[in-house]
Backbone as JSON, one array per atom type, in Angstrom:
{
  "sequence": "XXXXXXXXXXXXXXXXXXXXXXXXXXXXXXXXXXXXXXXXXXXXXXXXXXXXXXXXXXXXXXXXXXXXXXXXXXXXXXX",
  "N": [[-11.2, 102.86, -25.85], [-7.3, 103.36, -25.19], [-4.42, 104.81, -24.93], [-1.43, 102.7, -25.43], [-0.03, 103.45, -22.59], [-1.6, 104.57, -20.93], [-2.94, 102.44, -19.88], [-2.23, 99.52, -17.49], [0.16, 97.29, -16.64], [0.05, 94.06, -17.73], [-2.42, 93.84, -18.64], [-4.42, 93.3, -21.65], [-5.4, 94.12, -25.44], [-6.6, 94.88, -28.06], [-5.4, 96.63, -31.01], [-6.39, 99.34, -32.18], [-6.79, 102.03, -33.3], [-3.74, 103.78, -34.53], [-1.64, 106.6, -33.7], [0.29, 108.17, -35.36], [3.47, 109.88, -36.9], [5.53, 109.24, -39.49], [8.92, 109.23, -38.86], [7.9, 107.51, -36.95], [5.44, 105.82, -37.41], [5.98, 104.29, -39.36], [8.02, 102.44, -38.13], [6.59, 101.18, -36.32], [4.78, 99.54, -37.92], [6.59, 98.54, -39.29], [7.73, 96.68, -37.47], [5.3, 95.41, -37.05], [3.01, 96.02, -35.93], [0.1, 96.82, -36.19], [-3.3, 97.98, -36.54], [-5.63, 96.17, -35.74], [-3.97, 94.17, -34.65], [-3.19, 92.36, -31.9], [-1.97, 92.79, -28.41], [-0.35, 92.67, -25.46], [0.67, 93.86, -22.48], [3.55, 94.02, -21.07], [5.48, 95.09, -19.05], [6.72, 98.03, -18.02], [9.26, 100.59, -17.47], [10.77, 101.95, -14.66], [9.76, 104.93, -14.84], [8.38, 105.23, -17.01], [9.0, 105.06, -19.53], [10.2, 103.47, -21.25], [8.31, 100.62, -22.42], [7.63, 97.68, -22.59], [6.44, 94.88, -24.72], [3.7, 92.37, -25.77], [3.21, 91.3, -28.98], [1.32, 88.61, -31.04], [2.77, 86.69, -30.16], [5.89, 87.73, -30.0], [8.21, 89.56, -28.11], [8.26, 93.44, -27.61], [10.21, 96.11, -27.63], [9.34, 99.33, -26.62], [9.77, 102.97, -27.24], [8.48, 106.12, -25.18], [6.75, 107.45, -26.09], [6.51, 105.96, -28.76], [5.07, 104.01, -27.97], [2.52, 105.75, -26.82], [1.63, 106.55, -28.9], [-0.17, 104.17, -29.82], [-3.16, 102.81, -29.62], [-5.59, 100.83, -27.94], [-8.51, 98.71, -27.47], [-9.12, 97.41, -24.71], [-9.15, 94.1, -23.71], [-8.97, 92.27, -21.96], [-8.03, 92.63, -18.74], [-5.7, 92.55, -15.97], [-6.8, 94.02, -12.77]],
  "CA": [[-9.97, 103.04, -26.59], [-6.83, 104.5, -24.51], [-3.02, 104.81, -25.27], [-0.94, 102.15, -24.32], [0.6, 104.07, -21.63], [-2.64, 104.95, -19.88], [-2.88, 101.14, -19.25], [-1.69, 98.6, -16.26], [0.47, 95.6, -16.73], [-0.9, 93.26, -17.83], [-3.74, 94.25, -20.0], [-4.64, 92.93, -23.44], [-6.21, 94.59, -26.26], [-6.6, 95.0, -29.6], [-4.41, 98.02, -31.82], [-7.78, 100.31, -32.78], [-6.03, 102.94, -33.93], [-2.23, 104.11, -34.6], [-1.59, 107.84, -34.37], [1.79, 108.73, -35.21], [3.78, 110.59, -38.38], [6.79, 109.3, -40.03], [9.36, 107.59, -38.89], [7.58, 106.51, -35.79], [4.47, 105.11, -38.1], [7.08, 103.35, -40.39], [9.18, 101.65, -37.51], [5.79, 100.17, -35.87], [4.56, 98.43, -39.12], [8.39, 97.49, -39.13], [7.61, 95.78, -35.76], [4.29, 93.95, -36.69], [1.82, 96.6, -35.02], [-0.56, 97.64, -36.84], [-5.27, 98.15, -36.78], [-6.13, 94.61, -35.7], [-3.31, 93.32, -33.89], [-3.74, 91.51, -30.88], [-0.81, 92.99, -27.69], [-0.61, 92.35, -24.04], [1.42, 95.14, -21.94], [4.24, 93.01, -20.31], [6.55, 95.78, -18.73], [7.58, 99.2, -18.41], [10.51, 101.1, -16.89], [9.69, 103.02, -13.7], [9.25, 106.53, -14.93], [7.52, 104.84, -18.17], [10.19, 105.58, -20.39], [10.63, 102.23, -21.78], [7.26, 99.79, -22.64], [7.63, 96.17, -23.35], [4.9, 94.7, -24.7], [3.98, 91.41, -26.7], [2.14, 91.2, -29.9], [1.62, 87.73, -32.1], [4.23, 86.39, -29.75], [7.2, 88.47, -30.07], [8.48, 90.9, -27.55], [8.5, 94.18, -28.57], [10.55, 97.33, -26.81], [8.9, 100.69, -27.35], [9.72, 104.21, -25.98], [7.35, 106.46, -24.72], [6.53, 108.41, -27.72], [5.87, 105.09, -29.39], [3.85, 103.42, -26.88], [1.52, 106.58, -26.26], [0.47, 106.42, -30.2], [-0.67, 102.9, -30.1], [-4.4, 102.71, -28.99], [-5.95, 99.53, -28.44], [-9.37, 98.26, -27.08], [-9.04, 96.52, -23.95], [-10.26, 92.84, -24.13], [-8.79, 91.84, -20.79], [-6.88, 94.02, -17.77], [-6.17, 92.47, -14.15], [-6.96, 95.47, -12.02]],
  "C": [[-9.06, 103.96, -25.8], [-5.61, 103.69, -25.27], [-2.67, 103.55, -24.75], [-0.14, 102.04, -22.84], [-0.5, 104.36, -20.52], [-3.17, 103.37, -19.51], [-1.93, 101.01, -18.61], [-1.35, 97.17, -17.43], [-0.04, 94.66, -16.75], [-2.47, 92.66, -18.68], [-3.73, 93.6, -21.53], [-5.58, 93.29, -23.85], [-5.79, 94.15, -27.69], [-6.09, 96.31, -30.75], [-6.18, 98.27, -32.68], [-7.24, 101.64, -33.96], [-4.21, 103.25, -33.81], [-1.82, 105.44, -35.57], [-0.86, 108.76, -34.36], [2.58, 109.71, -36.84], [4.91, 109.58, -38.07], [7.86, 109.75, -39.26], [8.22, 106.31, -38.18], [6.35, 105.52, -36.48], [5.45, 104.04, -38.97], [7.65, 102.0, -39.84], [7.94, 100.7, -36.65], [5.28, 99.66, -36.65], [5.52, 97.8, -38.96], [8.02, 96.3, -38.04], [6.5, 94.95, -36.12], [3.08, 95.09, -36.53], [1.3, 97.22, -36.28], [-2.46, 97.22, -36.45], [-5.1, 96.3, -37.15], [-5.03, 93.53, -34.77], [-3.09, 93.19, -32.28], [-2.25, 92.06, -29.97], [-1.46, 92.85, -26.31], [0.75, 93.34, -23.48], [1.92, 94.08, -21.36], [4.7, 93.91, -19.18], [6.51, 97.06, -18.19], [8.68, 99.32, -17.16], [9.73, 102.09, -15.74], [9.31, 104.17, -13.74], [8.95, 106.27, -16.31], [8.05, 105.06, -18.91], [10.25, 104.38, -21.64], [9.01, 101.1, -21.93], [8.25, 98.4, -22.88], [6.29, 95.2, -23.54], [5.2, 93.43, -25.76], [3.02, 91.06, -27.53], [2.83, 89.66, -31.16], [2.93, 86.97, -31.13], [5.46, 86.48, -29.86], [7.27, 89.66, -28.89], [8.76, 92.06, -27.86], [9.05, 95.28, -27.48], [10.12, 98.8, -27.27], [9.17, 101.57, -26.27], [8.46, 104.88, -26.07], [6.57, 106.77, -25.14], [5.6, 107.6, -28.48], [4.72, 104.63, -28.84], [2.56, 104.73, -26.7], [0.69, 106.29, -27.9], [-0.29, 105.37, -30.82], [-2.35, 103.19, -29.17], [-5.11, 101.6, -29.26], [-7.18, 99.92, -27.42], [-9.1, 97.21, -25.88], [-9.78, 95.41, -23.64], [-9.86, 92.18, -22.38], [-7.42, 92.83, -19.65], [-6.99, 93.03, -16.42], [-5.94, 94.07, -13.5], [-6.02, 95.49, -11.22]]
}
């Protein structure tokens, strides 16, 4: 189980945990994410600022903040 920030492009897991307060917990339900859902790291910005990532087939833009409180299970990573 790691952040999605401490992952490589490319990676797919599974959302294990999500460990954020209010708003930021609010605005990723808003989005779809939540314990059980299935994302693949598409993206980021070069000083990691910016994520893009795709869960259920939707693209999703998260900042850094967001992206660090997502923790998924990695089911597949190219190295």
């Amino acid at each position: 189980m790691k952040p999605i920030t401490a992952c490589k492009i490319g990676c797919e897991g599974v959302i294990v945990r999500i460990r954020a307060k209010e708003p930021i917990k609010g605005r990723l339900f808003s989005l779809g994410l939540a314990k059980g859902s299935h994302v693949k790291i598409l993206d980021h910005t070069l000083a990691k600022q910016t994520w893009e990532i795709e869960s259920d087939g939707t693209k999703i833009a998260l900042r850094e903040e967001e992206a660090a409180s997502i923790f998924i299970d990695e089911k597949g990573c190219a190295a």
